[in-house]
Tab-separated table of C-alpha atoms in Angstrom:
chain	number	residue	atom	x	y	z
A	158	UNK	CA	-20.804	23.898	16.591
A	159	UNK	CA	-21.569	25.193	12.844
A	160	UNK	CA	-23.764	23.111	10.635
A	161	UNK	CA	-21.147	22.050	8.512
A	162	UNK	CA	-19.273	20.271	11.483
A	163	UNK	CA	-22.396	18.737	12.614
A	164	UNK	CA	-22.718	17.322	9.147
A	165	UNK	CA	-19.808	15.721	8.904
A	166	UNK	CA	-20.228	14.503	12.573
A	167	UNK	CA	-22.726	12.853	11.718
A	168	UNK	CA	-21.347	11.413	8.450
A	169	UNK	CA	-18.088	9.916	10.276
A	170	UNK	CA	-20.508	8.359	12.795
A	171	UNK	CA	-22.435	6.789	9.782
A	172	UNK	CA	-19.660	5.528	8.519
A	173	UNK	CA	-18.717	4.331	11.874
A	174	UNK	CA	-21.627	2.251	12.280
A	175	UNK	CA	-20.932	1.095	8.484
A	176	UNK	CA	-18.049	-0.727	9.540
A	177	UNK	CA	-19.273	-1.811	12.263
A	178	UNK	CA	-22.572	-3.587	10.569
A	179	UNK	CA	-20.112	-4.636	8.143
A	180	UNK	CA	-17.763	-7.182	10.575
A	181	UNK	CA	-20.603	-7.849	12.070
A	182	UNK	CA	-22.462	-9.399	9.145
A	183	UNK	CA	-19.750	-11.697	8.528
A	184	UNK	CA	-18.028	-12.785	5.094
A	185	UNK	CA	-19.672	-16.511	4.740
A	186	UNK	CA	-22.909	-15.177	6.116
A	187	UNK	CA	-24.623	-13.001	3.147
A	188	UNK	CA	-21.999	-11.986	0.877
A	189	UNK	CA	-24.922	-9.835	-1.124
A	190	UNK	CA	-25.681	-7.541	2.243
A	191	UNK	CA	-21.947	-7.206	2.762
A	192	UNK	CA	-22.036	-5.666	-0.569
A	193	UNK	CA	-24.614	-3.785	-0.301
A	194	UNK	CA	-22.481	-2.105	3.053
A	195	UNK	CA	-19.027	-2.069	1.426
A	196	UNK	CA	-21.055	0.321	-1.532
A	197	UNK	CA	-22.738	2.498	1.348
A	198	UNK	CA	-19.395	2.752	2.991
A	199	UNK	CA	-17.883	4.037	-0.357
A	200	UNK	CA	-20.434	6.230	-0.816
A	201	UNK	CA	-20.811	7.853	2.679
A	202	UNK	CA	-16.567	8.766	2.530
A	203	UNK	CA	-17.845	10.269	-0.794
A	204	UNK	CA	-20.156	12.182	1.234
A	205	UNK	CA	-17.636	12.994	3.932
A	206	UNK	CA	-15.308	13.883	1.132
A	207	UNK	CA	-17.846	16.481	-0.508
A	208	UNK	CA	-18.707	18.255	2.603
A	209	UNK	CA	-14.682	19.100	3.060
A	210	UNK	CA	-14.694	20.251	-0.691
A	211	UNK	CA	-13.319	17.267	-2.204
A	212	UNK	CA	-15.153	15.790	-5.843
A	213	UNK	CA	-15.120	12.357	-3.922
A	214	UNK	CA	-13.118	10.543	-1.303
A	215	UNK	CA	-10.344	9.618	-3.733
A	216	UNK	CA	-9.848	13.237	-5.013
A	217	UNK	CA	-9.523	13.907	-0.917
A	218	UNK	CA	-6.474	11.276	-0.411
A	219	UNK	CA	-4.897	12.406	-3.151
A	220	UNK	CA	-4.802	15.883	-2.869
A	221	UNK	CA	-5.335	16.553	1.365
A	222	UNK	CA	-3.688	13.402	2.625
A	223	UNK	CA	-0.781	11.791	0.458
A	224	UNK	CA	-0.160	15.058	-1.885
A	225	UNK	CA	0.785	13.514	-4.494
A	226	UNK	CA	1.434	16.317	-7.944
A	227	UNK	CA	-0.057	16.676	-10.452
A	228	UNK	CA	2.521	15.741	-13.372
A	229	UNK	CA	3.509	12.710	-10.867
A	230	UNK	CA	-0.160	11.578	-10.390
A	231	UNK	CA	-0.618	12.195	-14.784
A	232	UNK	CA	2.396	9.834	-15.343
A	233	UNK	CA	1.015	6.863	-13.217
A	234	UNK	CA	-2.275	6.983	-15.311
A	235	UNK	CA	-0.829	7.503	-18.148
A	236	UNK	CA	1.564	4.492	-17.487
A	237	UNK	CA	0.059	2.133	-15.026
A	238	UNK	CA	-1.031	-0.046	-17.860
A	239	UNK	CA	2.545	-0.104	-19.333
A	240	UNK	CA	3.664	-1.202	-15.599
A	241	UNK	CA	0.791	-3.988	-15.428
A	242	UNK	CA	2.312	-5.664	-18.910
A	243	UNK	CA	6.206	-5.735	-17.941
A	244	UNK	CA	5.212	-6.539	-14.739
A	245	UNK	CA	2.121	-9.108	-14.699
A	246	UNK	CA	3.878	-12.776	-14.019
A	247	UNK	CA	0.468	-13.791	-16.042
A	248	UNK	CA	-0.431	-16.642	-13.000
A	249	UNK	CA	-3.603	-18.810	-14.074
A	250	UNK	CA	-6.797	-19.871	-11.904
A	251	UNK	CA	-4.927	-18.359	-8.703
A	252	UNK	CA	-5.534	-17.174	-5.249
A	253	UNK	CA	-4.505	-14.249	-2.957
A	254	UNK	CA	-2.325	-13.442	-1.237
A	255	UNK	CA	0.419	-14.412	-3.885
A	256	UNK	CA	3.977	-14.061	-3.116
A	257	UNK	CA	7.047	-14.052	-5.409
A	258	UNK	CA	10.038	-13.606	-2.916
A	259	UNK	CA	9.384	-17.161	-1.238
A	260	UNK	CA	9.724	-18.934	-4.698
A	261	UNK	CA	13.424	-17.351	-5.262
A	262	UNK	CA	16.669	-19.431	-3.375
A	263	UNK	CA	16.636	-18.633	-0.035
A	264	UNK	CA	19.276	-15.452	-0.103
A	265	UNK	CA	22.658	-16.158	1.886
A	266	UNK	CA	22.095	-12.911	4.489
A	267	UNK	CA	21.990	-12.624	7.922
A	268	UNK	CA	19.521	-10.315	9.661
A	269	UNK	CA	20.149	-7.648	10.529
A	270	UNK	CA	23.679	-7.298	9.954
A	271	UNK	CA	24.248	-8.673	6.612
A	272	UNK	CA	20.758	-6.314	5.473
A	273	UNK	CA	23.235	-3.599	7.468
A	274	UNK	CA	25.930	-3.620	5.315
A	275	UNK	CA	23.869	-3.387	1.884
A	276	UNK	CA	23.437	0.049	3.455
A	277	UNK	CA	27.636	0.448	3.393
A	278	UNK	CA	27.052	2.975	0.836
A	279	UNK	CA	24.524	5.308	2.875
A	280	UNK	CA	26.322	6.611	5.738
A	281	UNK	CA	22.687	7.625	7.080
A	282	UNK	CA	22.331	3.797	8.236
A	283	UNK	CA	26.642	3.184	9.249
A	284	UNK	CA	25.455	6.577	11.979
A	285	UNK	CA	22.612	5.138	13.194
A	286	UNK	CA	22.526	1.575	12.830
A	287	UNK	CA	23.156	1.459	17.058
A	288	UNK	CA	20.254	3.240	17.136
A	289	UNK	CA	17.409	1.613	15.453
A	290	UNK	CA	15.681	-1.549	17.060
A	291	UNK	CA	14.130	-4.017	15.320
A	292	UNK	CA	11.132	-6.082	15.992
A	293	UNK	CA	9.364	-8.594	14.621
A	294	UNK	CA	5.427	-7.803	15.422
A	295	UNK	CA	2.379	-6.406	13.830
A	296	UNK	CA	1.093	-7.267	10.275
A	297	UNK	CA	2.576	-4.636	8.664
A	298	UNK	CA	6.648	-3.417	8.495
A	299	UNK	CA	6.536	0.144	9.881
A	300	UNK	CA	9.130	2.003	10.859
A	301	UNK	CA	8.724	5.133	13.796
A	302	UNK	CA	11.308	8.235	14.564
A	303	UNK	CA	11.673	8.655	18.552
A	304	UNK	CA	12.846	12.065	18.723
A	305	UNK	CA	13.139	12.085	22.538
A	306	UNK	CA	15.918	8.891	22.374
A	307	UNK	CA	17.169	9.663	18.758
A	308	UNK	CA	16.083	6.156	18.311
A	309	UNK	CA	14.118	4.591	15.708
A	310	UNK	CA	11.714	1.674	15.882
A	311	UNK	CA	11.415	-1.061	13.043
A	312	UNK	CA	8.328	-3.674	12.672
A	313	UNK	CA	8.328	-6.289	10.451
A	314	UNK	CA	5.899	-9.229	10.598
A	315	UNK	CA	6.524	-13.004	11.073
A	316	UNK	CA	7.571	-13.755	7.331
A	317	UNK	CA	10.086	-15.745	4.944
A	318	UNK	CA	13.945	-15.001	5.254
A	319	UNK	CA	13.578	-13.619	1.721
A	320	UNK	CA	10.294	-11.398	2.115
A	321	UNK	CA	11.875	-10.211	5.740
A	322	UNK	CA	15.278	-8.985	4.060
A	323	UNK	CA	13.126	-6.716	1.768
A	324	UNK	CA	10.525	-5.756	4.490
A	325	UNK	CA	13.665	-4.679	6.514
A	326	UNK	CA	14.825	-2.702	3.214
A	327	UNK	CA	12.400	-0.749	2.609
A	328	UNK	CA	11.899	0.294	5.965
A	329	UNK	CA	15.774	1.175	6.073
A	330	UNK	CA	15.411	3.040	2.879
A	331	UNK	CA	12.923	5.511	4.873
A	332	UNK	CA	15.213	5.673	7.796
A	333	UNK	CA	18.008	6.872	5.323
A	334	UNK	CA	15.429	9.688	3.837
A	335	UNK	CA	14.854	10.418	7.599
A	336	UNK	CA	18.156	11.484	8.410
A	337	UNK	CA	19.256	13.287	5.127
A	338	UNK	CA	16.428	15.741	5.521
A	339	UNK	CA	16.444	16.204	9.171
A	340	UNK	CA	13.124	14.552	9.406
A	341	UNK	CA	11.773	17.559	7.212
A	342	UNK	CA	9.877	14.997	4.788
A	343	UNK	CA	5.845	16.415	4.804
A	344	UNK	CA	4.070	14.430	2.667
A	345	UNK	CA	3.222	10.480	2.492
A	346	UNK	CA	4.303	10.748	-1.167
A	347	UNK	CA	7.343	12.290	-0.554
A	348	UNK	CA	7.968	9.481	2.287
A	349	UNK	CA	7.759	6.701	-0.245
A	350	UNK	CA	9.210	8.295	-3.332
A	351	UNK	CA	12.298	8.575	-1.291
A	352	UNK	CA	12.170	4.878	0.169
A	353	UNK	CA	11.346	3.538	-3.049
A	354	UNK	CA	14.352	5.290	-4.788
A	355	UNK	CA	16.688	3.454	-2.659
A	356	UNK	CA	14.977	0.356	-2.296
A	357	UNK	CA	15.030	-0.396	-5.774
A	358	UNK	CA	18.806	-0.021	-5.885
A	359	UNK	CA	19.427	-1.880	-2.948
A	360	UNK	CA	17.546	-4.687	-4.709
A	361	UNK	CA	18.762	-4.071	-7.990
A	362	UNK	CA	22.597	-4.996	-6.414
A	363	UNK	CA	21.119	-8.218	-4.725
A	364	UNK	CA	20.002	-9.718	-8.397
A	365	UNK	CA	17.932	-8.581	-10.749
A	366	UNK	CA	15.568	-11.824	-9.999
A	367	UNK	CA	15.113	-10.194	-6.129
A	368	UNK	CA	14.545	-7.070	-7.714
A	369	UNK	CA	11.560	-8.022	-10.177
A	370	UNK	CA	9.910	-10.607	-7.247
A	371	UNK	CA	10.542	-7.651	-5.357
A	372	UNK	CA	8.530	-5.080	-7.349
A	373	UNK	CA	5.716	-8.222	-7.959
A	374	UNK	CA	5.090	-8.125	-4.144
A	375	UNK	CA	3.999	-4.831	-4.904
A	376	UNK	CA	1.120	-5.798	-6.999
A	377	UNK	CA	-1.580	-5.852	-4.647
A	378	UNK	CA	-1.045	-1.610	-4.010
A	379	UNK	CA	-1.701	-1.655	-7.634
A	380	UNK	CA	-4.855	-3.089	-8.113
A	381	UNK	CA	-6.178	-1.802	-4.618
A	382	UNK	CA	-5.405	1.823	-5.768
A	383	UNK	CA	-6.802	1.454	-8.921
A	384	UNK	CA	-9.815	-0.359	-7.939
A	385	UNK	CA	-10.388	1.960	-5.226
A	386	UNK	CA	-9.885	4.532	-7.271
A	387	UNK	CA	-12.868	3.334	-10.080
A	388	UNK	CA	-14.900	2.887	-7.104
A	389	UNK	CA	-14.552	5.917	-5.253
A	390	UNK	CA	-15.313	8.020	-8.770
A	391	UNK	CA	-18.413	5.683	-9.421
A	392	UNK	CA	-19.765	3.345	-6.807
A	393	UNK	CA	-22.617	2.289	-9.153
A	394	UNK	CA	-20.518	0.036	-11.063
A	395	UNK	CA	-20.636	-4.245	-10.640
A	396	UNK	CA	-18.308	-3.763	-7.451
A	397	UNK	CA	-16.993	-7.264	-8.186
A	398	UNK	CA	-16.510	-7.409	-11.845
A	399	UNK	CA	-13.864	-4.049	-11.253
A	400	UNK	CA	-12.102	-6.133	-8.670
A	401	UNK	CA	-11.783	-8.867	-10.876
A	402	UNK	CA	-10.714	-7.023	-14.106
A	403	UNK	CA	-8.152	-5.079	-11.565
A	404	UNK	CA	-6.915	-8.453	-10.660
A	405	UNK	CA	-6.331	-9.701	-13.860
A	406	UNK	CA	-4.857	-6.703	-15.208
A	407	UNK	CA	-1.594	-6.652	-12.670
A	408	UNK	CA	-1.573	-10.590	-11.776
A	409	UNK	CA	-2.937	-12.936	-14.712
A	410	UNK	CA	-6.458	-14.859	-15.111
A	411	UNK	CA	-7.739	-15.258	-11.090
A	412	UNK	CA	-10.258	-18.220	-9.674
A	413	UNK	CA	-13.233	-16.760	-10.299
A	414	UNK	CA	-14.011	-16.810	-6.877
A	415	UNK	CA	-12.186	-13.678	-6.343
A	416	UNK	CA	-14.956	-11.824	-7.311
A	417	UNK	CA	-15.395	-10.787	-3.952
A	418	UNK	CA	-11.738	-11.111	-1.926
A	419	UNK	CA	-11.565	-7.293	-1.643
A	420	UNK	CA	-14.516	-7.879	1.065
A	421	UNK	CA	-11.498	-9.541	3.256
A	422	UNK	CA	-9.267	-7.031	2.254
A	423	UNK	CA	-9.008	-4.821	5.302
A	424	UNK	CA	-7.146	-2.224	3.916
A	425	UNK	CA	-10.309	-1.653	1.279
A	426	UNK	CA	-12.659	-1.689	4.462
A	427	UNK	CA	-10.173	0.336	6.842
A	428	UNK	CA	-8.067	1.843	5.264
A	429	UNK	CA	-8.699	2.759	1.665
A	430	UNK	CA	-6.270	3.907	-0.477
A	431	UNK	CA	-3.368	3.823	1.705
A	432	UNK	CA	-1.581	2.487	-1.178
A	433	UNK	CA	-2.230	5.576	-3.252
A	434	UNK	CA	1.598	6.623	-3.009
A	435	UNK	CA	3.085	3.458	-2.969
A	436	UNK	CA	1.270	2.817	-6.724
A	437	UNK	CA	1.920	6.337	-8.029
A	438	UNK	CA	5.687	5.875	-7.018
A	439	UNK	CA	6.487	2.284	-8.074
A	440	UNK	CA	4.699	3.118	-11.508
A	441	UNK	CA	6.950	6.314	-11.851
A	442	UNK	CA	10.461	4.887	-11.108
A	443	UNK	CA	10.090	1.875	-13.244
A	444	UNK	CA	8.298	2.983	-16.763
C-alpha cells in the first residue's frame, strides 16, 4: 500500500472512532466535550479532504461528490441572502424541527392516486405509474431505480397528509428526470436541479400557499449547508454562535437554547453537507 493510502487509512479510521466517542459521550452528558469532538471531526474530514487534494472537506463535496458549477455554485452565494429575506417566515423564541405544511388546510388528495394525476402532464409518471411502489418507512423519502424489474421503489416516512403529498412529489419529480434521460443523470446536482424544476411547478398549480410552506420546509438544507460550509473553511470559529446566526438568518430569532441543536443534527454528524445541492438549487430557481 503507498503512503498516501495509509494516510488516509488512518484518517477515515480517526474519524471513525470520532463518531464513535461522539454517540458515546451523549448530548445531556458534557455538551463542552461533545464540542470539542464535533470540531475534531470537522477538522479530521479537513484532513481527509487535503490528502485527496481538496482545500478542505467542503471544497471536496462540492467539487468530487455533488459537482455542482461554478456559475451555479457563484449564484447561490451571491443570492442566498436574497433567498433568506423573501423566504424567512421571521418565527420568534422557536424550536426545531419547524414545519410549515402541517399549519396549511389539510389538502383534499388522495394518495397515491390523486398525487398521480398532478403528474397528468408528464407522461414519464402516466408509463410507469404501475411500476413504482410506494412505502412508507425510513426517516427520509428516497426514491431507488431497479433496473433488473424496471421497477422503482419510493420511501416516504410516517408524516402529515400535507408534508406526505410533497414528500411523494418530489420523489416523483426525480422519477420523471429518471426516465427522460434514460437514467443518464451523473451528478447529485444534476439529480436535484431536475426534481426541483418540476416540483416547484407541481406545487405552484396546488396554491401558491403549498408552494411557499413548501419551499419553507426547505429551510433547514439552508442553514445546514451554509453552516457547514463556515465550518468546514474555519473550524476555529464559536461553533455555536455560527449555528445560531445561520438559524436566524433563514428562520427568525431562535430560543437561545439552540446554540447547540446541530449536535442532534445527524446529518451534521453523519452526513455533512448532503444538502449542498438541494441549497444551491432551491436558491437558483427561486431568486
Amino acid at each position: 500500500m503507498c503512503r498516501g493510502s495509509t494516510s488516509m487509512t488512518k484518517t477515515i479510521e480517526k474519524i471513525s472512532k470520532l463518531v464513535n466517542d461522539f454517540y458515546s459521550l451523549g448530548y445531556e452528558k458534557d455538551l463542552t466535550k461533545l464540542v470539542d469532538i464535533y470540531k475534531d471531526i470537522v477538522m479530521a474530514r479537513n484532513e481527509l479532504s487535503v490528502e485527496s487534494g481538496f482545500k478542505d472537506y467542503f471544497d471536496m463535496q462540492l467539487n468530487r461528490i455533488h459537482k455542482v458549477p461554478t456559475e451555479e455554485f457563484k449564484k447561490y452565494t451571491e443570492n442566498r441572502t436574497a433567498f433568506s429575506k423573501t423566504y424567512n417566515p421571521k418565527l420568534v423564541n422557536f424550536t426545531l424541527p419547524t414545519h410549515f405544511l402541517e399549519k396549511l388546510n389539510k389538502l383534499d388528495i388522495s394518495i397515491p392516486d390523486g398525487v398521480f394525476q398532478l403528474f397528468n402532464d408528464y407522461p414519464e409518471i402516466t408509463n410507469t405509474k404501475d411500476r413504482i411502489n410506494i412505502k412508507i418507512e425510513n426517516k427520509q423519502a428516497s426514491f431507488k431505480f431497479l433496473p433488473e424489474q424496471d421497477a422503482y421503489n419510493i420511501s416516504i416516512p410516517q408524516t402529515n397528509h400535507n408534508q406526505y403529498i410533497a414528500m411523494l412529489i418530489h420523489e416523483l419529480s426525480h422519477v420523471v428526470c429518471q426516465e427522460k434521460t434514460n437514467h443518464q443523470i451523473s451528478t447529485l446536482y444534476e439529480s436535484e436541479k431536475g426534481a426541483l424544476e418540476i416540483e416547484l411547478k407541481i406545487t405552484k398549480k396546488l396554491s401558491g400557499h403549498f408552494q411557499l410552506a413548501n419551499i419553507q420546509e426547505y429551510i433547514t438544507c439552508l442553514i445546514r449547508t451554509e453552516f457547514e460550509q463556515l465550518i468546514f473553511q474555519n473550524p476555529n470559529q464559536n461553533i455555536g454562535q455560527v449555528y445560531l446566526q445561520c438559524v436566524e438568518k433563514y428562520l427568525g430569532k431562535p430560543n437561545n437554547n439552540l446554540e447547540f441543536e446541530y449536535l442532534k443534527d445527524n446529518k451534521i454528524i453523519m452526513k455533512p453537507l448532503t444538502d449542498l445541492s438541494t441549497a444551491v438549487t432551491l436558491v437558483s430557481l427561486t431568486t
